[in-house]
CSV table of C-alpha atoms in Angstrom, one decimal:
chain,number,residue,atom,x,y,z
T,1,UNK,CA,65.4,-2.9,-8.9
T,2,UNK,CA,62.4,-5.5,-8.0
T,3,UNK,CA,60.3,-4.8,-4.9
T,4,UNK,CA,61.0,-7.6,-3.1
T,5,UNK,CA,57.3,-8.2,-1.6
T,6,UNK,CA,54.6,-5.9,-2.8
T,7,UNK,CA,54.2,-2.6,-4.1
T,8,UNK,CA,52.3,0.0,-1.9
T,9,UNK,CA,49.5,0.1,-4.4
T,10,UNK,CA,46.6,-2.3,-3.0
T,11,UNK,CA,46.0,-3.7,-6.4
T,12,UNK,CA,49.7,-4.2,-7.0
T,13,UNK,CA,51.6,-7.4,-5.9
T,14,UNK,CA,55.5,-8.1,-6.7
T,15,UNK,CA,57.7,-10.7,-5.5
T,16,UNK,CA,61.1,-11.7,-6.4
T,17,UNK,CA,61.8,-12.1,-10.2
T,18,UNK,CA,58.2,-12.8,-10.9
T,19,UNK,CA,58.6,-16.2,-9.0
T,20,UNK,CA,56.0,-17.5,-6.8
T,21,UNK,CA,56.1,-16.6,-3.2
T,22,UNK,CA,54.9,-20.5,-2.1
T,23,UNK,CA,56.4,-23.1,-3.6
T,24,UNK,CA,53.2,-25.1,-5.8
T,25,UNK,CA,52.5,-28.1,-4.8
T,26,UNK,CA,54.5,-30.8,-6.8
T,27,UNK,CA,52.0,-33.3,-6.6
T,28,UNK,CA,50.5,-34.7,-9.8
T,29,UNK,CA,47.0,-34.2,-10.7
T,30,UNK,CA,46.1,-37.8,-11.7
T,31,UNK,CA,47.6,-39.5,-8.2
T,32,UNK,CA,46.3,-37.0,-5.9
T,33,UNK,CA,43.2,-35.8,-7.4
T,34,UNK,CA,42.5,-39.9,-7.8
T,35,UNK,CA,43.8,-40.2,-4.4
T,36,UNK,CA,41.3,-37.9,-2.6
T,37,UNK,CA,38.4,-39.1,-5.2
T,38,UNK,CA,38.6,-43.0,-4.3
T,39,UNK,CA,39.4,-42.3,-0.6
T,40,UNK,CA,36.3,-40.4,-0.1
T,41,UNK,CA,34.1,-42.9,-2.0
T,42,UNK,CA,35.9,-45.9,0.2
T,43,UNK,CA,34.9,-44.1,3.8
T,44,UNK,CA,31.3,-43.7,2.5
T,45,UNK,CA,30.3,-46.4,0.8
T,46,UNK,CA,31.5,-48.3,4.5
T,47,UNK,CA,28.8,-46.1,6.1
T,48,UNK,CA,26.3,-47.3,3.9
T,49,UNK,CA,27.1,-50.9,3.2
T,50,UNK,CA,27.1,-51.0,7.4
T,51,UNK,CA,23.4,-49.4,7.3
T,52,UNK,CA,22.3,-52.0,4.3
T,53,UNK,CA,23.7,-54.9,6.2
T,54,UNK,CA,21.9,-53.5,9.3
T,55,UNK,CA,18.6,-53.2,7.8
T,56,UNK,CA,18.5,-56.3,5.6
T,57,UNK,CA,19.4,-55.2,2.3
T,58,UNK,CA,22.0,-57.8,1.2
T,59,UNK,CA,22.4,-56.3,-2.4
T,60,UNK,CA,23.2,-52.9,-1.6
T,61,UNK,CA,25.6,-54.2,1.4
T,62,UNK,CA,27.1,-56.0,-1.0
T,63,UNK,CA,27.8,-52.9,-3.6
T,64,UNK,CA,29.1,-51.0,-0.7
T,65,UNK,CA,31.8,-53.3,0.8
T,66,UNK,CA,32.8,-53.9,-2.8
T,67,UNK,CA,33.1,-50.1,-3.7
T,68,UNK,CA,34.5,-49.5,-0.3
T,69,UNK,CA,37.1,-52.0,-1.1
T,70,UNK,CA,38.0,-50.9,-4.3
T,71,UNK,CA,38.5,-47.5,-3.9
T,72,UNK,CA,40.7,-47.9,-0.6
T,73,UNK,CA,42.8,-49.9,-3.1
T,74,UNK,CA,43.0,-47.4,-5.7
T,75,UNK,CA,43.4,-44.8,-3.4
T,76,UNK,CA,46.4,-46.0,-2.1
T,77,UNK,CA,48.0,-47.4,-5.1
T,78,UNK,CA,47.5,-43.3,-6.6
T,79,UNK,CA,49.2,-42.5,-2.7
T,80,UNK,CA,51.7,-44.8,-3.2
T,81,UNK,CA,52.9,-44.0,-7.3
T,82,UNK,CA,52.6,-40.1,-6.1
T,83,UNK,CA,55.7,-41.1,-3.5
T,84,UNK,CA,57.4,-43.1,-5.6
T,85,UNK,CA,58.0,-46.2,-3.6
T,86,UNK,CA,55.9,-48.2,-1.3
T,87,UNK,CA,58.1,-48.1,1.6
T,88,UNK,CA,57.7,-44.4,2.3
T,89,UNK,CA,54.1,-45.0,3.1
T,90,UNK,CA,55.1,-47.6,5.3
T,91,UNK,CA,57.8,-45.5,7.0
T,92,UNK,CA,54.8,-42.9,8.1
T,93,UNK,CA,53.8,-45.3,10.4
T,94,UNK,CA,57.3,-45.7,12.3
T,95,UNK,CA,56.1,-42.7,14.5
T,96,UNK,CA,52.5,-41.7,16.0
T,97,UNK,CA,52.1,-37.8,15.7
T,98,UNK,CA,48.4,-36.5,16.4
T,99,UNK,CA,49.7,-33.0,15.2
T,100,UNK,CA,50.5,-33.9,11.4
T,101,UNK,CA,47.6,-34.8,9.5
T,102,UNK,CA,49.7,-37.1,6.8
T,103,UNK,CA,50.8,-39.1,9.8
T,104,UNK,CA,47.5,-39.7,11.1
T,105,UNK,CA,46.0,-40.3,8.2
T,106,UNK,CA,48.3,-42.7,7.2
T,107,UNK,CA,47.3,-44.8,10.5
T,108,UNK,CA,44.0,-44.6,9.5
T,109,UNK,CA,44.6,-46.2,6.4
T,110,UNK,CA,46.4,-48.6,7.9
T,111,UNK,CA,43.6,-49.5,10.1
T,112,UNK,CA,41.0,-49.1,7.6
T,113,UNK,CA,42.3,-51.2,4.7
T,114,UNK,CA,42.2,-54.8,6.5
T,115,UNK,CA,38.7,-54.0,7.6
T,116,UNK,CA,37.1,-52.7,4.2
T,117,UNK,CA,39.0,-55.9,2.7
T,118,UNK,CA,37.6,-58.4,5.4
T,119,UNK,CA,34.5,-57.1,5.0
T,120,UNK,CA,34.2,-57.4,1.0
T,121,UNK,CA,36.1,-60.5,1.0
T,122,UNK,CA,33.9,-62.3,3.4
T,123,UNK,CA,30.8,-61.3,1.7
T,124,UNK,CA,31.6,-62.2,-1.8
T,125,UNK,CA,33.4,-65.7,-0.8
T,126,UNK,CA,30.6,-66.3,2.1
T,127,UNK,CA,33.2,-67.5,4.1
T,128,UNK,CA,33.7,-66.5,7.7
T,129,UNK,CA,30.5,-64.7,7.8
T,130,UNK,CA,30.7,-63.0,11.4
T,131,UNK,CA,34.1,-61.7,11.4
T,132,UNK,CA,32.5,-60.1,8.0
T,133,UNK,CA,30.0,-58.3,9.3
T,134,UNK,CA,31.9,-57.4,12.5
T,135,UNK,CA,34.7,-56.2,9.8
T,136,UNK,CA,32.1,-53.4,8.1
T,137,UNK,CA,30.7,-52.3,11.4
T,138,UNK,CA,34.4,-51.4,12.0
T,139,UNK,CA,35.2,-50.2,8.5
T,140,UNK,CA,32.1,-47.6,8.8
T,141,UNK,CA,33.3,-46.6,12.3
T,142,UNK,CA,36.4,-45.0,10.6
T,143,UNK,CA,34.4,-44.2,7.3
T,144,UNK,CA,33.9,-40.6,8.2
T,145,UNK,CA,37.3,-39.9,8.8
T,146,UNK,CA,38.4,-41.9,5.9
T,147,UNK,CA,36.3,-39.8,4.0
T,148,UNK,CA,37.5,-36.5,5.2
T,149,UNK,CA,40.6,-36.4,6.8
T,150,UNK,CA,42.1,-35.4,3.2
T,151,UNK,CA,40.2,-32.0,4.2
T,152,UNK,CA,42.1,-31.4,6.7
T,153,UNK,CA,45.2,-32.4,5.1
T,154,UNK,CA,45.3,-30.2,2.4
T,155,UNK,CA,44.0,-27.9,4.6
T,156,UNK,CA,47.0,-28.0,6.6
T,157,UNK,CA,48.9,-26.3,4.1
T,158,UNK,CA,49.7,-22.7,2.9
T,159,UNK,CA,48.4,-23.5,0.0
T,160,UNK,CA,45.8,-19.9,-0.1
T,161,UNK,CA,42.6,-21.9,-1.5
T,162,UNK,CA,43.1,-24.8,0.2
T,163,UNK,CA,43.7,-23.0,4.1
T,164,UNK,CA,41.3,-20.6,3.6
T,165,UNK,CA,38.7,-22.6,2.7
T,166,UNK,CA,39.3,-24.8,6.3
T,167,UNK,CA,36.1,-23.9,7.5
T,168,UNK,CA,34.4,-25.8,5.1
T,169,UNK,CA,36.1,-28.2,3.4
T,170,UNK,CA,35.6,-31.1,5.7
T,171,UNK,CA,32.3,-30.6,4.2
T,172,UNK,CA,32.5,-30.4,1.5
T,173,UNK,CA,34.5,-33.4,1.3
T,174,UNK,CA,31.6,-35.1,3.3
T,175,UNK,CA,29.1,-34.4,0.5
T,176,UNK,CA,31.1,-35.1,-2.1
T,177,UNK,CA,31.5,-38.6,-0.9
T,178,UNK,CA,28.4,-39.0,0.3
T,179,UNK,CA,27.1,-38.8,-3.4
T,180,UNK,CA,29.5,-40.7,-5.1
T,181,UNK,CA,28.8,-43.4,-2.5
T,182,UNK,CA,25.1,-43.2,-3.1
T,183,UNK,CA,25.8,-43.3,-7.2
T,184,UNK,CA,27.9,-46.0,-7.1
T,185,UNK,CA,25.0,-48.1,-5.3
T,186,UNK,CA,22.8,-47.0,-7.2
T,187,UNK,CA,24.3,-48.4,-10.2
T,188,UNK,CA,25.4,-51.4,-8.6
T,189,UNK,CA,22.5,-52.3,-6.1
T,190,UNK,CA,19.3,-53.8,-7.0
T,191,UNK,CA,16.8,-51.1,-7.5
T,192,UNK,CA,14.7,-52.5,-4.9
T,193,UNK,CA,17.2,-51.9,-2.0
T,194,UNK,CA,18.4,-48.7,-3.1
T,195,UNK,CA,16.1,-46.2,-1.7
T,196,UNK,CA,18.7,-45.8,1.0
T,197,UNK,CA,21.1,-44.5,-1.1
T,198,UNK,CA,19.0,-42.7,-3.8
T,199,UNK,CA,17.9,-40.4,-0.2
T,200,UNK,CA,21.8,-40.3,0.7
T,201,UNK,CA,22.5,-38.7,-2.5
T,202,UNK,CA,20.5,-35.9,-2.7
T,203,UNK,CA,21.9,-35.3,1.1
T,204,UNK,CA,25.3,-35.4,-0.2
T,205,UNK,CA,25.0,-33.5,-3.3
T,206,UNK,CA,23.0,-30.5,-0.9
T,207,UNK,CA,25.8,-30.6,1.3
T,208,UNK,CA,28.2,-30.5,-1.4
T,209,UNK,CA,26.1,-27.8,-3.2
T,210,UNK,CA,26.4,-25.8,0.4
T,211,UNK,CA,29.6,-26.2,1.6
T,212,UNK,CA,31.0,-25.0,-1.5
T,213,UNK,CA,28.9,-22.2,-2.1
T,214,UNK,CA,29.5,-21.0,1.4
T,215,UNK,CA,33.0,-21.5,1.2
T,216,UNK,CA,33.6,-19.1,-1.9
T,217,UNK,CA,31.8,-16.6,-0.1
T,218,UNK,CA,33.4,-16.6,2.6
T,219,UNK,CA,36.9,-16.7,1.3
T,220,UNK,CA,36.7,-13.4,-0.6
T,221,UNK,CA,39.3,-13.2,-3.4
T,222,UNK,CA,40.7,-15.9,-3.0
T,223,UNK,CA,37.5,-17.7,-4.3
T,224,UNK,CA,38.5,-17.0,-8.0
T,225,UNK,CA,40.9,-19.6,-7.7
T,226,UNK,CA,37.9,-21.8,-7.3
T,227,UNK,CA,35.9,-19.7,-10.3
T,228,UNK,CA,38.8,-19.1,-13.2
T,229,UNK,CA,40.3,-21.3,-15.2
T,230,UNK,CA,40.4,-24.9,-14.9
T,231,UNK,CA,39.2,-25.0,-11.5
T,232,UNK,CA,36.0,-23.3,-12.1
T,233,UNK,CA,35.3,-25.3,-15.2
T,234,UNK,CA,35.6,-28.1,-12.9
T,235,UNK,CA,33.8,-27.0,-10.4
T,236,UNK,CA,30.8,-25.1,-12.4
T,237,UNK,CA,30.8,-28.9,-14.4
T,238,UNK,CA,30.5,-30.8,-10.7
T,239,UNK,CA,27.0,-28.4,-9.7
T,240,UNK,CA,25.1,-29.1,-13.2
T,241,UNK,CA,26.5,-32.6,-12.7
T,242,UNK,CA,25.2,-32.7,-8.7
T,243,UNK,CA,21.9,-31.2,-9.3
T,244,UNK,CA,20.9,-33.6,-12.6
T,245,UNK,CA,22.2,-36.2,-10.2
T,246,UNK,CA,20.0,-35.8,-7.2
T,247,UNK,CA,16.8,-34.5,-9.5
T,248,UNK,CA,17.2,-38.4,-11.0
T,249,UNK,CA,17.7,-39.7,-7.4
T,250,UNK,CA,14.2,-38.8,-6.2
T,251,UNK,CA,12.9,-39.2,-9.5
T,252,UNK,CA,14.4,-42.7,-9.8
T,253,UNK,CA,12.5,-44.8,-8.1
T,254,UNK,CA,12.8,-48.1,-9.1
T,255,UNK,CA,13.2,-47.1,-12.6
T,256,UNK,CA,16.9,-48.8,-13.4
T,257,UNK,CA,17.9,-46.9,-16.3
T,258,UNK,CA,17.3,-43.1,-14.2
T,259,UNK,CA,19.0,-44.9,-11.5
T,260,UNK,CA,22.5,-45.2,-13.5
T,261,UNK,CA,22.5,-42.3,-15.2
T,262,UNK,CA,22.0,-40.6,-11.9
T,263,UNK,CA,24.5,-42.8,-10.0
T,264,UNK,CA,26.8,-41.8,-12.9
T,265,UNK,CA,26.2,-38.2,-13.0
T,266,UNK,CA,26.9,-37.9,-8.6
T,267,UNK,CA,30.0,-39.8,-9.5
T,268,UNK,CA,31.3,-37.6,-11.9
T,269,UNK,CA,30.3,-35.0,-9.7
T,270,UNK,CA,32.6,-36.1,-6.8
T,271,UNK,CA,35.6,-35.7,-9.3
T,272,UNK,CA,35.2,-32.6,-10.5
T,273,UNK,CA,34.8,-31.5,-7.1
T,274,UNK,CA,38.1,-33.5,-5.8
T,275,UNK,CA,40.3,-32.2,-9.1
T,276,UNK,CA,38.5,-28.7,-9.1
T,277,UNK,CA,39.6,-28.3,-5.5
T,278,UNK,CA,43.4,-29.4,-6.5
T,279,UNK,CA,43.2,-27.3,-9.4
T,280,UNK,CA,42.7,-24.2,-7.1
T,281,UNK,CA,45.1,-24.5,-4.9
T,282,UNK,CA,48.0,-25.1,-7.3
T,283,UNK,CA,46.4,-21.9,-8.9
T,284,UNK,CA,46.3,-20.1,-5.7
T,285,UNK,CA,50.0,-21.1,-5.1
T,286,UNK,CA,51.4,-19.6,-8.0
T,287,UNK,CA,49.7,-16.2,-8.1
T,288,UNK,CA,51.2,-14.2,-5.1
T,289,UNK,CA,48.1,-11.9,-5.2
T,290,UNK,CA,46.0,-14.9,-3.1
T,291,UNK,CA,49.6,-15.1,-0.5
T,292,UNK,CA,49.8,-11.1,-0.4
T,293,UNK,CA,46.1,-9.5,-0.6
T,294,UNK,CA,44.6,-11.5,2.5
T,295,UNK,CA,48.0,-10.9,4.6
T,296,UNK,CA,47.7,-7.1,3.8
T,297,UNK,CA,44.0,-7.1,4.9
T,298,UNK,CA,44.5,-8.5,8.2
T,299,UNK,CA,47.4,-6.2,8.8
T,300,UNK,CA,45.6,-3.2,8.1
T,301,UNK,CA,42.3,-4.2,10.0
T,302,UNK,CA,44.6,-5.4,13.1
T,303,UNK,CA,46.3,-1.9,12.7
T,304,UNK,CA,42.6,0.0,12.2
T,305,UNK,CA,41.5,-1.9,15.5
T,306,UNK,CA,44.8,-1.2,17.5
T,307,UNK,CA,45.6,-4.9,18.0
């Protein structure tokens, strides 16, 4: 007969005929890893085309409304070949529910797309120039979010490595594409505007360095999700990647060539990071040892502590 649960060993876990205890996510790696990827580089590269524009720095404004632009658009079209047809993004938006993150996030795509496209559209025709730069101010009001809110998404789940790590995802998330922002300009912007984002990318790779490193620590177990396998091949690739990136970012200067490879390197970063992070949760998800360990824990400390 199988246990139906787990065995009363602590190091033993059993479920029903082997099978998973949570269902693994049925997304596919190329539209949602691409998906949280291009969304995060979108939200950021708002927030720094908004602060080019602000200080005078035409060239990098310019890099970030176009990256901003383009990677809402990929985003979506990975969102939208993930569901399978256009109209159930559209149907997300038939109700207004500040509880479910998909819902809200879908209203902020909604709202952030027209503004991201004004914005890049009205720079590169030169036509209607104030409703332009009225567009990015708006598009890197809802920047943050845009980059994040995919933390909390997937966050929202029972996915083990994604819910556990809740604390710090939104983050992480925030580094992540904070340096892919900052790479992207720096391979696109002249190299005397860029210092602004050569100094946001070594923020964002720290932060991305930090969040993730906390995270796994604080998780316990379940942070070999994030260290086995795929996952922590993509995620041990992302720090080398992050940490060659920055050193070139304050090495740069106005040195071109150091300034691409770098930009290159934080962008490649950012996607390991975004697939590593999918890649642990589907791997949490199928090995009840991450669903059964941390539930026993609490359960025996509530029970040590009388509560």
């Amino acid at each position: 007969m199988v246990t139906p649960v787990a065995a009363h060993d602590a190091d033993e876990v059993f479920s029903y005929y082997d099978r998973p205890i949570l269902k693994p996510p049925t997304w596919r790696e190329a539209n949602i890893g691409g998906y949280l990827y291009l969304g995060g580089l979108a939200g950021a590269s708002s927030v720094l085309a908004a602060g080019a524009q602000l200080t005078g720095r035409p060239g990098l404004a310019r890099a970030g409304k176009i990256a901003a632009l383009a990677g809402i658009a990929l985003s979506l079209g990975a969102l939208v070949e993930d569901l399978g047809r256009p109209e159930r993004f559209i149907n997300m938006l038939r109700t207004f529910k500040p509880t479910s993150p998909m819902n809200m996030g879908s209203w902020l795509l909604a709202a952030y797309t027209p503004l991201a496209g004004v914005s890049a559209l009205s720079d590169v025709t030169g036509r209607l120039p104030l409703a332009g730069r009225a567009a990015c101010y708006g598009a890197a009001v809802l920047g943050p979010a845009v980059a994040t809110y995919t933390a909390v998404l997937v966050s929202d789940t029972a996915v083990p490595a994604w819910h556990e790590g809740h604390r710090e995802m939104p983050f992480l998330f925030a580094g992540s594409a904070t340096a892919t922002a900052a790479g992207a300009a720096m391979i696109a912007a002249p190299s005397a505007e860029n210092a602004p984002a050569r100094h946001a990318a070594v923020f964002g790779a720290a932060l991305e360095l930090a969040a993730g490193r906390l995270m796994r620590r604080r998780i316990g177990m379940i942070a070999e999700a994030y260290e086995s396998g795929r996952a922590g091949t993509l995620l041990r690739a992302a720090e080398a990647l992050s940490v060659a990136g920055a050193a070139g970012a304050l090495l740069a200067g106005r040195r071109r060539g150091l300034a691409v490879l770098s930009g290159a390197a934080l962008m490649a970063a950012s996607a390991c990071v975004r697939l590593g992070v999918f890649s642990a949760g589907v791997a949490s998800a199928e090995d009840p040892r991450y669903t059964v360990l941390p539930q026993r824990a609490r359960a025996l400390a509530a029970n040590a502590s009388g509560t």
